[in-house]
Tab-separated table of C-alpha atoms and ligand atoms in Angstrom:
chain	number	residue	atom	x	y	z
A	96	UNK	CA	81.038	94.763	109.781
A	97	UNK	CA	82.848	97.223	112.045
A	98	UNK	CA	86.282	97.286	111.490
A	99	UNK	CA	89.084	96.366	114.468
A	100	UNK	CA	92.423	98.080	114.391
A	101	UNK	CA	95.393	97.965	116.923
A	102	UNK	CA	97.620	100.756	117.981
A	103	UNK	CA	100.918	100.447	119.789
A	104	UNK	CA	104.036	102.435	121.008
A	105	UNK	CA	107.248	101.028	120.539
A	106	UNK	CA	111.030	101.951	121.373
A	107	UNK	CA	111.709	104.928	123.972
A	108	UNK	CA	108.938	106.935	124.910
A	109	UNK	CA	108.927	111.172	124.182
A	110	UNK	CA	106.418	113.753	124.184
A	111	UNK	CA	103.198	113.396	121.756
A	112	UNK	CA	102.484	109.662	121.947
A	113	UNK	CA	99.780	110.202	123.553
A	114	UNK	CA	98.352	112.384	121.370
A	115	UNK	CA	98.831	110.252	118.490
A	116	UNK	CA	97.081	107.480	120.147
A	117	UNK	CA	94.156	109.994	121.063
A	118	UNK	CA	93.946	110.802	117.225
A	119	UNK	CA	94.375	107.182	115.923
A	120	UNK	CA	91.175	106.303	117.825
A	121	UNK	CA	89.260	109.435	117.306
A	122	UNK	CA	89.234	109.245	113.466
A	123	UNK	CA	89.067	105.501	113.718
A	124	UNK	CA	85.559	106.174	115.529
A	125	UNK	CA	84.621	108.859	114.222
A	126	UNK	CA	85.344	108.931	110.187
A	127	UNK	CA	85.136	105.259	110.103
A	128	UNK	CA	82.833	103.999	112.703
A	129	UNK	CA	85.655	101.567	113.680
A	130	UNK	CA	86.819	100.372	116.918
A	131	UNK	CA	90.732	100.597	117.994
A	132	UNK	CA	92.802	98.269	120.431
A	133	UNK	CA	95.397	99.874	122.578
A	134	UNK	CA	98.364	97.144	122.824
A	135	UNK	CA	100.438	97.158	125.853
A	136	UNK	CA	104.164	97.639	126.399
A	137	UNK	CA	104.997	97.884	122.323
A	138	UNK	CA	105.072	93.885	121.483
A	139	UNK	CA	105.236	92.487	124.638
A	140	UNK	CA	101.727	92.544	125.153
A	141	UNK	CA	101.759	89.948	122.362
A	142	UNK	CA	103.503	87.642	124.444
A	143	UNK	CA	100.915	87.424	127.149
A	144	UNK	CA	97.866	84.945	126.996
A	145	UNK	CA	94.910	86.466	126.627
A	146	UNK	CA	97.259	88.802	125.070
A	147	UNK	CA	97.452	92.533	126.849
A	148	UNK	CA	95.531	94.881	125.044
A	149	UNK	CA	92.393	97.327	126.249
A	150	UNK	CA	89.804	98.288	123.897
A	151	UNK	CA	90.318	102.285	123.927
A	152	UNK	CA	86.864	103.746	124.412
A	153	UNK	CA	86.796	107.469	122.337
A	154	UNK	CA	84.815	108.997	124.948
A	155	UNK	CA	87.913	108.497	128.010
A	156	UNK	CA	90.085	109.977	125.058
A	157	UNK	CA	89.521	113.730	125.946
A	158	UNK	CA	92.281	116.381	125.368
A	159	UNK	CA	94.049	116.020	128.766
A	160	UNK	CA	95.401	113.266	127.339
A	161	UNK	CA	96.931	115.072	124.434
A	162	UNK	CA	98.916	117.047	126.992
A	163	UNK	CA	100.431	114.424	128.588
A	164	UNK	CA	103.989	113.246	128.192
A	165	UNK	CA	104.771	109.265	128.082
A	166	UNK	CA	102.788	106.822	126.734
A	167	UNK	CA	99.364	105.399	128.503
A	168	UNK	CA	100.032	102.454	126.688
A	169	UNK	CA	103.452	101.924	127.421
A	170	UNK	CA	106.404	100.665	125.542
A	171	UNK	CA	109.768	99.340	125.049
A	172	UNK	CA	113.050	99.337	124.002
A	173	UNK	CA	114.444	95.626	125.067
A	174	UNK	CA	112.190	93.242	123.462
A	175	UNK	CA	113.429	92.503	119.878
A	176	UNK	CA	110.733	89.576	119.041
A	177	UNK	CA	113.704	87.840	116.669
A	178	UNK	CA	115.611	88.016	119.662
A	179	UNK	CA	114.460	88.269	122.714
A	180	UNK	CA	116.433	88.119	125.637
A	181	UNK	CA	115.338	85.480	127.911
A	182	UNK	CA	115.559	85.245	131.739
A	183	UNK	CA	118.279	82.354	130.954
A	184	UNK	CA	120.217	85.267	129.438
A	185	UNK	CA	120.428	83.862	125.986
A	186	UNK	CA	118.112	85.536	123.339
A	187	UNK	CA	115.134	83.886	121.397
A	188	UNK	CA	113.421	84.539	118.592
A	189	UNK	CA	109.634	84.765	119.628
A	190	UNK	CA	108.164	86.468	117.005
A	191	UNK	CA	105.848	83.555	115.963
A	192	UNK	CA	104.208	83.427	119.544
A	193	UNK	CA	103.193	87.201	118.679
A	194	UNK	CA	101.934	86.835	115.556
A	195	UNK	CA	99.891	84.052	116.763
A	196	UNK	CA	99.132	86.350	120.140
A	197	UNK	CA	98.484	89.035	117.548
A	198	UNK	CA	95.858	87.057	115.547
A	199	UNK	CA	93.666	86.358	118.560
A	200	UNK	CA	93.048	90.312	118.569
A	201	UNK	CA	91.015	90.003	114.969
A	202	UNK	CA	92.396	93.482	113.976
A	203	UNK	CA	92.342	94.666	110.256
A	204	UNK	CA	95.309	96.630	110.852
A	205	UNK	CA	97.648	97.736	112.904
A	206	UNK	CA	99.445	100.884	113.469
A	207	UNK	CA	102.872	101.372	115.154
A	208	UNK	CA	104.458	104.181	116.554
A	209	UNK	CA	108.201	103.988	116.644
A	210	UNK	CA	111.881	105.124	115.391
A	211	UNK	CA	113.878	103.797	113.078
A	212	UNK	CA	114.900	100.698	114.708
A	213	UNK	CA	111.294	100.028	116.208
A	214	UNK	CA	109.671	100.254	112.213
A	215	UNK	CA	112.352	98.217	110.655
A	216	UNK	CA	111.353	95.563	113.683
A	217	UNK	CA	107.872	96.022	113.250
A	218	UNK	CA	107.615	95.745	109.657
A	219	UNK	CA	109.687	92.254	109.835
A	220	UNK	CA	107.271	90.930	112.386
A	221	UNK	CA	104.122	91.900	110.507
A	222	UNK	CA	105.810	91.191	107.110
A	223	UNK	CA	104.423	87.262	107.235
A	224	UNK	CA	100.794	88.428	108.809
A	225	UNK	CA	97.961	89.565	106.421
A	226	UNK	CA	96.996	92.639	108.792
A	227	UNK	CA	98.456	95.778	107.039
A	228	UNK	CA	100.728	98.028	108.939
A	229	UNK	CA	101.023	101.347	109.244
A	230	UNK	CA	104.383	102.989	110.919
A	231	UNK	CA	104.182	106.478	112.760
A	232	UNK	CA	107.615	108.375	112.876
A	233	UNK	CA	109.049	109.200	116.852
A	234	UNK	CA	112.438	110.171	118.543
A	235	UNK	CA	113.497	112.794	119.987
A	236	UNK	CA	116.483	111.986	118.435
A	237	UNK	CA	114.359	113.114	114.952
A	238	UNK	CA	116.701	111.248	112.795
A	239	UNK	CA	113.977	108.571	110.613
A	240	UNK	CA	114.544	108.869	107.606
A	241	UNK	CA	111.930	110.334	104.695
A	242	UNK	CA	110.259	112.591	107.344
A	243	UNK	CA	111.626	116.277	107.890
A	244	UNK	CA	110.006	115.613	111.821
A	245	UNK	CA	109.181	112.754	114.322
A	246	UNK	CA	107.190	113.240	117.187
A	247	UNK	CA	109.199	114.096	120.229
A	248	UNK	CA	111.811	116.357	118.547
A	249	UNK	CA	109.994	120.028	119.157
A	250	UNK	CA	109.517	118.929	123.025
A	251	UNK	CA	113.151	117.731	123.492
A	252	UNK	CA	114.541	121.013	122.085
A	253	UNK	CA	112.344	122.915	123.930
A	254	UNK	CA	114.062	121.149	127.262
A	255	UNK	CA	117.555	121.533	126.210
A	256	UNK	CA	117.115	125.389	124.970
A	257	UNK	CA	115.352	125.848	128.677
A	258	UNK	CA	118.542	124.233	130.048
A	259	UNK	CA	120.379	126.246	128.604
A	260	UNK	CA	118.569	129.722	129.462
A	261	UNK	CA	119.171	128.034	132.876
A	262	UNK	CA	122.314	127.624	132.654
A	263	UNK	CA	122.814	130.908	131.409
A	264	UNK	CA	122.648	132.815	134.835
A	265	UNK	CA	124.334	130.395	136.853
A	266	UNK	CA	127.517	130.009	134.583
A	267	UNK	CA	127.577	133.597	134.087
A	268	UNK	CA	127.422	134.410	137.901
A	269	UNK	CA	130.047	132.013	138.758
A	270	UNK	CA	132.298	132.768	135.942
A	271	UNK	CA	132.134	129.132	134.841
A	272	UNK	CA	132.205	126.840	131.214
A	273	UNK	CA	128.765	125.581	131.666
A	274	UNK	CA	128.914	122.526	129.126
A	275	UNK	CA	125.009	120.410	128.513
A	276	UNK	CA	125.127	117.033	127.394
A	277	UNK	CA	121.772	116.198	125.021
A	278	UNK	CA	120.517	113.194	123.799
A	279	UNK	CA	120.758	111.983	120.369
A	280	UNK	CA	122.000	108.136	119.832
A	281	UNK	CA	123.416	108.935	116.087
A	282	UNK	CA	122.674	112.124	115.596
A	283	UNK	CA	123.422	115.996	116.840
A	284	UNK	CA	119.788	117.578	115.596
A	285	UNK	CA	118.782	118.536	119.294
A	286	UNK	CA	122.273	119.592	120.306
A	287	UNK	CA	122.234	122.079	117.246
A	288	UNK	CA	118.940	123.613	117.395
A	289	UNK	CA	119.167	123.589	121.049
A	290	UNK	CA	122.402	125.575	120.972
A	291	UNK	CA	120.969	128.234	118.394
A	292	UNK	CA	117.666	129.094	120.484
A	293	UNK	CA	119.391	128.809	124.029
A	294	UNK	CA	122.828	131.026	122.505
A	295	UNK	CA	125.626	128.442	123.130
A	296	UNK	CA	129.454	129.626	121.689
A	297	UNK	CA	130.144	125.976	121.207
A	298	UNK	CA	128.331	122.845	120.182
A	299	UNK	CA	129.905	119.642	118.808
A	300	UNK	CA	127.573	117.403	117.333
A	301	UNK	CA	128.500	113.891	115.673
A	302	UNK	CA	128.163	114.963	111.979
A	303	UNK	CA	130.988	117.613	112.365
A	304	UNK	CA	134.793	116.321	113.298
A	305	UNK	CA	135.747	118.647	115.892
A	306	UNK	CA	138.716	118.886	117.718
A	307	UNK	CA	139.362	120.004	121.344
A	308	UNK	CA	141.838	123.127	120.292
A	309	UNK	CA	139.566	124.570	118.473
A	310	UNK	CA	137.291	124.628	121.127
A	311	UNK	CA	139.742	125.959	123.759
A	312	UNK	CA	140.992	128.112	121.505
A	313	UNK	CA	137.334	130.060	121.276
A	314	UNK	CA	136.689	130.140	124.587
A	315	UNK	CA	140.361	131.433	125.451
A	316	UNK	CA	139.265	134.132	122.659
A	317	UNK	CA	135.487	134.575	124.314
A	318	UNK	CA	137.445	135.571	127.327
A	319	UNK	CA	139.872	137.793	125.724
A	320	UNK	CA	137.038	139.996	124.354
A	321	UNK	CA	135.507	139.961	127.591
A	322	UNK	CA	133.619	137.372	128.272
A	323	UNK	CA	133.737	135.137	131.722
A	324	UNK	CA	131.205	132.621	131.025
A	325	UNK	CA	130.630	130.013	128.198
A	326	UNK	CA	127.729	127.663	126.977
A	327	UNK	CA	129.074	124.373	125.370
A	328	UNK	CA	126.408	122.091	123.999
A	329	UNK	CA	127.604	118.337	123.094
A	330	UNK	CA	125.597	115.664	121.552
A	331	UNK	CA	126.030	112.370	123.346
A	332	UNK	CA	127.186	110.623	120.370
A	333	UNK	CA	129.633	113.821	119.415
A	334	UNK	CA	132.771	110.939	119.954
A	335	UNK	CA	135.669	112.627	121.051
A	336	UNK	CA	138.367	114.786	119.422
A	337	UNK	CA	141.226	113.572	118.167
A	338	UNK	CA	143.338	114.478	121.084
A	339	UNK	CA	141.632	112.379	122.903
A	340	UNK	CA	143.618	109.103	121.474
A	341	UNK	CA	146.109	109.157	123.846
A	342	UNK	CA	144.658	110.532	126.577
A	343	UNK	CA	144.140	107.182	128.787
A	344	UNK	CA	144.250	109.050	131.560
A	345	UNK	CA	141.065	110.845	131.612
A	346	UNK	CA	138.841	109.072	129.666
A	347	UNK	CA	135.555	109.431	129.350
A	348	UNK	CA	134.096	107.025	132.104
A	349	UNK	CA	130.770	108.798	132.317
A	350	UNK	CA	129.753	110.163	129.061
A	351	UNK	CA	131.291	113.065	126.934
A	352	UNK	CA	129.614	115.742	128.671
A	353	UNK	CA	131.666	115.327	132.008
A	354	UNK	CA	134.764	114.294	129.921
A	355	UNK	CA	134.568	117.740	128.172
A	356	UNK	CA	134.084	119.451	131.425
A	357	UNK	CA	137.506	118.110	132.766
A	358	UNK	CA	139.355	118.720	129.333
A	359	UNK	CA	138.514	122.355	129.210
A	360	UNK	CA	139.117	123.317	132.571
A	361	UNK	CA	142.809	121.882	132.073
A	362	UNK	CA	142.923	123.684	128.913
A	363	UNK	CA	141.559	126.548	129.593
A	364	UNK	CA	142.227	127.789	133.742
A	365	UNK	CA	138.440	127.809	134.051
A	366	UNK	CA	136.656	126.084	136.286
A	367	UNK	CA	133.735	124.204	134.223
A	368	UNK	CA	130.241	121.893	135.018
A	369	UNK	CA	128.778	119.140	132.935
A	370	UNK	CA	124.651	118.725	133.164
A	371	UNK	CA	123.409	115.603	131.583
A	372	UNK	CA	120.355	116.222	130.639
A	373	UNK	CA	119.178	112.439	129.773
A	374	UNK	CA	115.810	111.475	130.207
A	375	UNK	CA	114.355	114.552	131.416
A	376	UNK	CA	114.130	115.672	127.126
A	377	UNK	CA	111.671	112.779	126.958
A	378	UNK	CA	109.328	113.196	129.992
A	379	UNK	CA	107.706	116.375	129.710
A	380	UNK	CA	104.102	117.756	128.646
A	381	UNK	CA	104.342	118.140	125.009
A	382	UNK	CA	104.936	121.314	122.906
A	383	UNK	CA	102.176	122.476	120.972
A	384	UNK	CA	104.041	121.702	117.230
A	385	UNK	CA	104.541	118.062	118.887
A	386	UNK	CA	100.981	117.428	119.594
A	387	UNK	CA	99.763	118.994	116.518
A	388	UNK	CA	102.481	116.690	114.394
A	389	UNK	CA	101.148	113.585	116.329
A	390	UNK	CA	96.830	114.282	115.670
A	391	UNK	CA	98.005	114.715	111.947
A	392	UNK	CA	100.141	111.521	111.789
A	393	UNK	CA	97.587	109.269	113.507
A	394	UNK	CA	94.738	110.771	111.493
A	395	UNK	CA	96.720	109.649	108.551
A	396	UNK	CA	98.094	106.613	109.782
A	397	UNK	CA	94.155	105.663	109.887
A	398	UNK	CA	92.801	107.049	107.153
A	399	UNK	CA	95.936	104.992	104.914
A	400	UNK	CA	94.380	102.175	106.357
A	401	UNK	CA	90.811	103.292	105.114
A	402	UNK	CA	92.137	103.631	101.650
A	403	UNK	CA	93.651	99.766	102.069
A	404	UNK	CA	97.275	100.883	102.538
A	405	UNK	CA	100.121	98.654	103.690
A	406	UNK	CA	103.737	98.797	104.872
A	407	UNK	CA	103.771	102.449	104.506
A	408	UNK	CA	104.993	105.442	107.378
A	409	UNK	CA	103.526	108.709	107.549
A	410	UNK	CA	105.562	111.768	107.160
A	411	UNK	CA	106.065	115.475	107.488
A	412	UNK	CA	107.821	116.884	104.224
A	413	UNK	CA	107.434	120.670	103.464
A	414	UNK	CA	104.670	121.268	105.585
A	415	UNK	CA	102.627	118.606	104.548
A	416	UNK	CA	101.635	115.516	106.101
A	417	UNK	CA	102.354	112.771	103.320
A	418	UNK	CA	103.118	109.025	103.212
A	419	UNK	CA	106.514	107.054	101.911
A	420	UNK	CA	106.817	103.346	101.732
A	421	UNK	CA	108.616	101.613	104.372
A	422	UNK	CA	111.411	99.804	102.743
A	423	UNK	CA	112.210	103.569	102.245
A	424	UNK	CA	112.979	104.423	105.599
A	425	UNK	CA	114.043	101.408	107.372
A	426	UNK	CA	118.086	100.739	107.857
A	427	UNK	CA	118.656	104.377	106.723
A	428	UNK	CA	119.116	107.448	109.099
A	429	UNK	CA	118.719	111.264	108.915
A	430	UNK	CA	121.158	113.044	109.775
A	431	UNK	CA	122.114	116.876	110.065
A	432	UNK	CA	123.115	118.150	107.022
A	433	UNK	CA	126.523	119.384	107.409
A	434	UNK	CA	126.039	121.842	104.757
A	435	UNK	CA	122.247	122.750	105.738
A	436	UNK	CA	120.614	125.530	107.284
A	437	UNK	CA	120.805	125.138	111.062
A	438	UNK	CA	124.791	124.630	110.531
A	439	UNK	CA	125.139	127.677	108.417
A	440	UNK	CA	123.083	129.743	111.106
A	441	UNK	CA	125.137	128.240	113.824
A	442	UNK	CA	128.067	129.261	112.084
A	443	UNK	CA	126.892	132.569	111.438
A	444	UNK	CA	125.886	133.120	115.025
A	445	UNK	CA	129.482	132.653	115.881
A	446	UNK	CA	129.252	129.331	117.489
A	447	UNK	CA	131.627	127.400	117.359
A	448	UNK	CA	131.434	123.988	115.793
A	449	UNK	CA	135.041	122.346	116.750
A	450	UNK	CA	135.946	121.524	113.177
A	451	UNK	CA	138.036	125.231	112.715
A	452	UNK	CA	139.915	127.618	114.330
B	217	F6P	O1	116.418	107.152	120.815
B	217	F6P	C1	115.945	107.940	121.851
B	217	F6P	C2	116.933	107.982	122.988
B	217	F6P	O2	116.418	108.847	123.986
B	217	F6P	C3	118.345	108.410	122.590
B	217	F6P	O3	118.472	109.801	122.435
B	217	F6P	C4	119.146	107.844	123.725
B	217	F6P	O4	120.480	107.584	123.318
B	217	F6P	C5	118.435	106.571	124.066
B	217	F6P	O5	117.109	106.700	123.566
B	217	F6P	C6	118.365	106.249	125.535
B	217	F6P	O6	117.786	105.005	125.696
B	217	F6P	P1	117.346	104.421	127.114
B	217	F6P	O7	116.015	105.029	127.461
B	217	F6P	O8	117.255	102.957	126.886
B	217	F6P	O9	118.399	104.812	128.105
């Protein structure tokens, strides 16, 4: 009997979902002979009756897909199914209507594509249904644990380091602190390899405790040696220094970047501009390494399911595509290694990283 499976996207969307999807269905169809459902909006779909979902026919599945950002299928990031906020404004837990939407879809497995928090949800909600489930790592934020890369990370970097060669010209013409705020919820991984490949002198990332004179004090020494113009890359989640304790006055009201801005223009006599970069690191046509991660993650994620696989994500570890039980990588992040390569280089580079004179 040919053999059903589901495919969804889940959490915020990034570049290379898509592609995934593309190559969930294409090996589905053609190594197995099977036939995949696309569900719609991550598991909200679930919640409709008949339940949203499109049979995804191989043939409309062509390669122009592959180089499109977003997700056909769409997704989400505000519908916990163990608590779901409801239009009375309290929250519900509606994962049981799912499972029961999901069982009218007769799949033999399902495959979800999602961070951290998404695959930790997804597993609970599948953990009392007899379909197996397979977990595909995204974020741009690239901090799921077990896997050296998620899909979403190369084509986020590749935004901020363009920002930055942007930014370049215009800070230097002006004579101006040009400081770029990046994305990363927990973690600093875009913020530092952005900073390497677009040549910041300063980026402060949430792993590293960095303090405000340190930062001044390079940029006061940048402009001793010559220099009129300054790249500063922060992580959204970099928190603030320790100066800024006491400094009610100027508080951050609209994010770090534009806090930093105003600090270092006090500090330093030098007029400075914050760019927050925000969604625009999600929405673009993917990078060639992200659409190449995502066809060998959903060719995986399937063929795990041909070999009768369960609660297990795919993962890229030392250029290999290999798999690592769930329980493995839920409630755990990845961080940047404080000690690892892309700080050392950083460091070597000169940039500054707050945390020393
Ligand atoms: O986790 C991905 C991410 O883009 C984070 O970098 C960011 O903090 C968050 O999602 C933004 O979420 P939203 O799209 O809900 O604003």
């Amino acid at each position: 009997m040919t053999k059903r499976i589901g495919i969804l996207t889940s959490g915020g969307d990034c570049g290379g979902l898509n592609a995934a999807i593309r190559a969930v269905a294409l090996r589905a169809h053609h190594g197995y002979g099977w036939t995949t459902v696309g569900l719609r909006s991550g598991t909200h779909g679930l919640l409709d009756r008949p339940v949203d979902a499109v049979e995804l026919d191989p043939d409309d599945l062509d390669a122009a897909l592959a180089r499109q950002g977003g997700t056909f299928l769409g997704t989400t990031n505000r519908g916990d199914p163990f608590a779901f906020p409801m239009p009375s404004g309290g929250k519900k837990d509606r994962s049981a209507e799912m499972l029961k939407g999901l069982s009218t879809l007769k799949l033999d497995g399902l495959i979800g594509i999602g961070g951290d928090g998404s695959l930790d949800i997804l597993r609970r909600l599948m953990a009392p249904s007899k379909v197996p489930f397979i977990g595909v790592p995204k974020t741009i934020d690239n901090d799921v644990a077990n896997t050296e890369r998620a899909i979403g990370y190369s084509t986020a970097v590749a935004i901020a380091t363009e920002a930055l060669d942007r930014l370049h010209p215009t800070g230097a013409s002006h004579e101006r602190v040009m400081v770029l705020e990046v994305m990363g919820r927990d973690a600093g991984h875009i913020a530092i390899a952005a900073a390497i490949a677009g040549g910041a002198d300063v980026v402060l990332i949430p792993e590293v405790r960095w303090n405000l004179k340190h930062v001044v004090a390079h940029i006061d020494k940048l402009r001793r040696s010559g220099r009129t113009s300054a790249l500063v890359v922060v992580a959204e989640a970099a928190g603030h220094s320790d100066e800024a304790a006491d400094a009610d006055s100027d508080a951050p009201h609209h994010g770090i970047g534009e806090w930093l801005a105003l600090r270092l223009s006090k500090a330093t006599g030098a007029e400075a501009r914050a760019t927050v970069l925000g969604h625009v690191q999600r929405g673009a046509m993917p990078t060639a390494e992200d659409r190449l991660l995502a066809s060998a993650f959903g060719v995986r994620a399937v063929d795990l399911l041909a070999d009768g696989k369960a609660d297990r994500m795919v993962a890229w570890w030392n250029r290999q595509v290999i798999d690592v039980p769930l329980e493995k990588v839920v409630g755990r992040s990845r961080t940047v290694d404080r000690d690892g390569a892309l700080v050392r280089t950083a460091r070597a580079l000169g940039i500054c990283l707050g945390d020393r004179p």
